[in-house]
CSV table of C-alpha atoms in Angstrom, one decimal:
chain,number,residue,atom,x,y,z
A,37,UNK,CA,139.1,86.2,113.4
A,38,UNK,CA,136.8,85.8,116.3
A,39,UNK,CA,135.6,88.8,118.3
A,40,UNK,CA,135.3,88.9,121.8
A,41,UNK,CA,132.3,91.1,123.7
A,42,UNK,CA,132.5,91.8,127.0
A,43,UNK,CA,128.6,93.3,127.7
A,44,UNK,CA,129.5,94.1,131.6
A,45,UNK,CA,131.8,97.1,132.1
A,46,UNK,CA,133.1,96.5,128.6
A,47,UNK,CA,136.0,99.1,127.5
A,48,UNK,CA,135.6,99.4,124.2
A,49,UNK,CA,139.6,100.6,123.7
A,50,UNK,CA,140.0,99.8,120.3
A,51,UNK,CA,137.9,102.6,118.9
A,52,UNK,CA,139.0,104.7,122.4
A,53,UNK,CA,142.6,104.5,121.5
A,54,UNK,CA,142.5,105.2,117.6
A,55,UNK,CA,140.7,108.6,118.8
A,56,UNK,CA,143.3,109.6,121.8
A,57,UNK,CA,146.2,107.5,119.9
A,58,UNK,CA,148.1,104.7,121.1
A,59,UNK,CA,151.6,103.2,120.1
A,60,UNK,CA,152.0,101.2,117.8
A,61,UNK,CA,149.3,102.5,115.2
A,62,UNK,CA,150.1,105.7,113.2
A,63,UNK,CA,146.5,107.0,112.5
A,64,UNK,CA,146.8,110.2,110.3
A,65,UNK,CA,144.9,113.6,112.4
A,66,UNK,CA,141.7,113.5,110.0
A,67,UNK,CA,141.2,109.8,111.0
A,68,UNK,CA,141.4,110.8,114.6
A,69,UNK,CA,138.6,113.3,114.1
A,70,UNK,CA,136.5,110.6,112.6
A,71,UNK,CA,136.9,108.3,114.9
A,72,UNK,CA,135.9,111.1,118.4
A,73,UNK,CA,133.4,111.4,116.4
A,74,UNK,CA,132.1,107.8,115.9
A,75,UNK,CA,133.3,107.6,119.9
A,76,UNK,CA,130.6,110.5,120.7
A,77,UNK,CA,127.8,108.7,118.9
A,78,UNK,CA,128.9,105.4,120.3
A,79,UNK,CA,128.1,106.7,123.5
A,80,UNK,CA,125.4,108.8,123.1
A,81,UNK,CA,123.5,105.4,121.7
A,82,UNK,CA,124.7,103.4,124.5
A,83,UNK,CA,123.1,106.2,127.1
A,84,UNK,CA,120.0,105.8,124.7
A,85,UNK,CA,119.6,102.3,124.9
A,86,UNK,CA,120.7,101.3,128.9
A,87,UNK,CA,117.2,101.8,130.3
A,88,UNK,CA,116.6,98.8,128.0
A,89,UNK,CA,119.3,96.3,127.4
A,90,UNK,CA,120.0,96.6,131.1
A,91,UNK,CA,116.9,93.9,131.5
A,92,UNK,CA,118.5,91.5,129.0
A,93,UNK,CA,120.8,89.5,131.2
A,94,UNK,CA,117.3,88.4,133.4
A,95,UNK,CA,115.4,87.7,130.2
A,96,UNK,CA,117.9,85.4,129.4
A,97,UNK,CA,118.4,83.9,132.3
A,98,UNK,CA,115.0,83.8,132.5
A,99,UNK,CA,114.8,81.2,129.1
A,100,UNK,CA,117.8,79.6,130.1
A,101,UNK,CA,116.0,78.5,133.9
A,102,UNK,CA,118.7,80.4,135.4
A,103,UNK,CA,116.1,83.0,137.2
A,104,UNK,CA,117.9,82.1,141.0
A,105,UNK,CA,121.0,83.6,140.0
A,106,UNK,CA,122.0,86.9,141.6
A,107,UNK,CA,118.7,88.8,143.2
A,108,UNK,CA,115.8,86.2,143.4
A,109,UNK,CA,112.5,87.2,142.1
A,110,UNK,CA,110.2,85.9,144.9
A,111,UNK,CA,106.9,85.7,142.3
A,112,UNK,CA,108.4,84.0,139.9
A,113,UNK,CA,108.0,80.4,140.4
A,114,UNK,CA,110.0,76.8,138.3
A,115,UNK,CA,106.6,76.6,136.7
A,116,UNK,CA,106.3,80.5,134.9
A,117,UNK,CA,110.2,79.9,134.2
A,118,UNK,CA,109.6,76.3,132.8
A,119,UNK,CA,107.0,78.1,130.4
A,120,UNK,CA,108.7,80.6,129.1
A,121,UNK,CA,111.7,78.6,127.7
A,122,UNK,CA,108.6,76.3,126.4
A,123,UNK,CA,106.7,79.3,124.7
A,124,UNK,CA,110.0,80.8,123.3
A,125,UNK,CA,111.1,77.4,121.7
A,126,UNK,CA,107.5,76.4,120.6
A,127,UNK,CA,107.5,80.0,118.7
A,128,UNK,CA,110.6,79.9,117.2
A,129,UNK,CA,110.0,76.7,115.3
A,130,UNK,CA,107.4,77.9,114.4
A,131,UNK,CA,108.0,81.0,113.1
A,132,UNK,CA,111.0,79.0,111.2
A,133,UNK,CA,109.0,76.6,109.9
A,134,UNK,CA,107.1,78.9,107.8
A,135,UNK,CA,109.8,81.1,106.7
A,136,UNK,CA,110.2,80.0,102.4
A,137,UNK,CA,113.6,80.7,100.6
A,138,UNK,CA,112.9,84.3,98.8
A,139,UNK,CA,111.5,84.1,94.9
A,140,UNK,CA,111.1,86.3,92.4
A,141,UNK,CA,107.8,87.3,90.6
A,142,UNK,CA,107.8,88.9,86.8
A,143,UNK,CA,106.0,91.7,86.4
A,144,UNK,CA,105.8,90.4,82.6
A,145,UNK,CA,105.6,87.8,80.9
A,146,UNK,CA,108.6,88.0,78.8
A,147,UNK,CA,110.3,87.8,82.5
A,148,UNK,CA,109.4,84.6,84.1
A,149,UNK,CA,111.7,82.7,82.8
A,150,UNK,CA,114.3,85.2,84.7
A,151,UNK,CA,112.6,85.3,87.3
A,152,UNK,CA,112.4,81.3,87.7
A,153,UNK,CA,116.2,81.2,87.3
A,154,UNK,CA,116.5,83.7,89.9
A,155,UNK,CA,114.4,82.5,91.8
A,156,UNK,CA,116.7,79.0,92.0
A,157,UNK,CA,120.2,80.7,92.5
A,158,UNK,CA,118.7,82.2,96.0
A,159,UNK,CA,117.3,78.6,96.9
A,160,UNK,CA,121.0,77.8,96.2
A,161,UNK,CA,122.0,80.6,98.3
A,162,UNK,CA,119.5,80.2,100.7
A,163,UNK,CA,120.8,76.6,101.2
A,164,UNK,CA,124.2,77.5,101.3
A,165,UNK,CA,124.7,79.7,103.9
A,166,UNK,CA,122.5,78.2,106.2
A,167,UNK,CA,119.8,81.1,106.6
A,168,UNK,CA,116.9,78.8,108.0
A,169,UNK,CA,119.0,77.3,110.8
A,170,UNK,CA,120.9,80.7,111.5
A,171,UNK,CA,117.7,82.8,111.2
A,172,UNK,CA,116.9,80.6,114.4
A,173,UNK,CA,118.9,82.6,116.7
A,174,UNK,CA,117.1,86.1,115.4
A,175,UNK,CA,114.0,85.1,115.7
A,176,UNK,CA,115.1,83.5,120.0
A,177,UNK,CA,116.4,86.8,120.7
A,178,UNK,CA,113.8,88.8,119.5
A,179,UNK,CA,111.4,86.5,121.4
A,180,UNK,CA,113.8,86.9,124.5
A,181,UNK,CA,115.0,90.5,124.7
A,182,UNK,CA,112.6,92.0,121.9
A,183,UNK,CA,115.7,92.7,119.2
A,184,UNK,CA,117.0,90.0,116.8
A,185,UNK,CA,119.9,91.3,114.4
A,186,UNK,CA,120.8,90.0,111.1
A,187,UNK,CA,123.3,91.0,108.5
A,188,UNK,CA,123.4,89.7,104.9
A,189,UNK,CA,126.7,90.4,103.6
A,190,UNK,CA,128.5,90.0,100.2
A,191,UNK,CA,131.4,87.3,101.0
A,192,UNK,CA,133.7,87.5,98.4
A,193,UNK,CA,134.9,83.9,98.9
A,194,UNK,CA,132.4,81.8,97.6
A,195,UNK,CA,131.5,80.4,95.1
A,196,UNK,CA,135.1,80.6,93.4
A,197,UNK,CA,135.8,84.3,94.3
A,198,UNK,CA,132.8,85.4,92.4
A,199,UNK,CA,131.2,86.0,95.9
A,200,UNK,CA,128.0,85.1,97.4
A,201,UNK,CA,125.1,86.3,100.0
A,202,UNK,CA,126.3,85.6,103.4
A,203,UNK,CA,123.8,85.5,106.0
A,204,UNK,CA,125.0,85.9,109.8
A,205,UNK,CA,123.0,86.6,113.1
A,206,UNK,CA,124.5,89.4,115.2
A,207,UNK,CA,124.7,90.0,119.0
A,208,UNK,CA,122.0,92.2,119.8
A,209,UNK,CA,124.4,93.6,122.5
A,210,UNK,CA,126.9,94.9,120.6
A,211,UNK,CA,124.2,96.8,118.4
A,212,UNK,CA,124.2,100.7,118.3
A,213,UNK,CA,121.4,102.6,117.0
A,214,UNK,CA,121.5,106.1,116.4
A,215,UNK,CA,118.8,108.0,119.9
A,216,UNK,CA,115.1,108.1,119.3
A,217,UNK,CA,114.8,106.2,116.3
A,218,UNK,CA,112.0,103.8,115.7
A,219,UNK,CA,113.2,101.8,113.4
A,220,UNK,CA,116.3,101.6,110.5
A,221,UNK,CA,114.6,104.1,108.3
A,222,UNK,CA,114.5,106.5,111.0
A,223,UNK,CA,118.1,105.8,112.1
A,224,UNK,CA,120.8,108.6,111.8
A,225,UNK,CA,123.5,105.6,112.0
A,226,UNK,CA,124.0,102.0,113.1
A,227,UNK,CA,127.2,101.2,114.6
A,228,UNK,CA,128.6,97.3,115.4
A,229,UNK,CA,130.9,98.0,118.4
A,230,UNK,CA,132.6,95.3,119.9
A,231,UNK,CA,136.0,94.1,121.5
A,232,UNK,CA,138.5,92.6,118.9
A,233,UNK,CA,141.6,91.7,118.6
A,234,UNK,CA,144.2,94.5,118.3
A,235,UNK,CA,145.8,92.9,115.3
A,236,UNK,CA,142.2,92.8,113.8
A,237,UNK,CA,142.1,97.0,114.0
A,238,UNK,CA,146.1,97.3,113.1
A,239,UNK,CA,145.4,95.4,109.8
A,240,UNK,CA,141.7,96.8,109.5
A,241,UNK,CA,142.9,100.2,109.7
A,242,UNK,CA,146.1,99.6,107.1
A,243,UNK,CA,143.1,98.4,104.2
A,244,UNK,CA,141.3,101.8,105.2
């Protein structure tokens, strides 16, 4: 099911409600204390982060050529705009274009013929999922807003319900990381908040 983000004044009332309690979904007392929680360090991220993501919507308007909308930047001319979308572009093929399908290396002997087969079921995977032409949209808006999300899931569905590497680009806007972390080692938590459907958290919520 699709999820909808709403980056401007966005309510995130799914994970609000579940915390105050809303009709129509019974969520047990020690659930609601989970989910204040989460609530509190959802915000307390968001606060965190606004001195910075507030500049995306210009970056991107910037790559898209779009600098003239809302409060015109008087130094800025069609030329510096026309360059950035050029520089962007030229670095994200090229940055893709050098990125190789992962292999494995034996640190014996006896394992190289492992690690050759292994090394052909992640070409497989690689191939499958699509990871060079998704990791495109990564590497953009790193380029663009300086963060590029990625997630590399276990789907369950392929490959016959034995279940396969999934890899999918994330919105960088509806990322959360924990205050005054540096990077994911350093992170407290990560949280994924976004608007979705409310059947989405109904039936969510009943698989735990």
């Amino acid at each position: 099911m699709d999820a909808q983000f709403t980056p401007e004044g966005a309510k995130d009332l799914p994970l609000q409600r579940a915390a105050m309690g809303f009709p129509g979904l019974d969520v047990p007392p020690e659930d609601k204390e989970k989910s204040k929680l989460v609530w509190k360090m959802l915000q307390q991220a968001k606060t965190f982060r606004q001195p910075r993501d507030k500049h995306w919507p210009r970056f991107w308007n910037l790559w898209e050529s779009n600098h003239y909308q809302g409060k015109i930047v008087q130094t800025i001319s069609r030329a510096i705009v026309n360059q950035v979308f050029g520089s962007i572009e030229t670095f994200v093929g090229h940055v893709v274009d050098i990125l190789i399908p992962p292999e494995c290396y034996a640190r014996t002997m006896n394992h190289q013929q492992k690690a050759r087969a292994l090394s052909k079921w992640l070409q497989v995977v690689w191939d499958r999922c699509g990871a060079k032409s998704e990791i495109e949209h990564v590497v953009r808006s790193a380029a663009v807003t300086g963060v590029g999300w990625a997630e590399v899931a276990w789907d369950e569905t392929l490959s016959g319900g034995k279940g396969e590497p999934a890899f999918e680009p994330l919105d960088e806007r509806t990322m959360f990381v924990s205050p005054h972390a540096r990077n994911l080692k350093q992170a407290l938590y990560v949280i994924e908040a976004k608007n979705v459907p409310r059947e989405y958290v109904e039936s969510a919520w009943e698989l735990g």
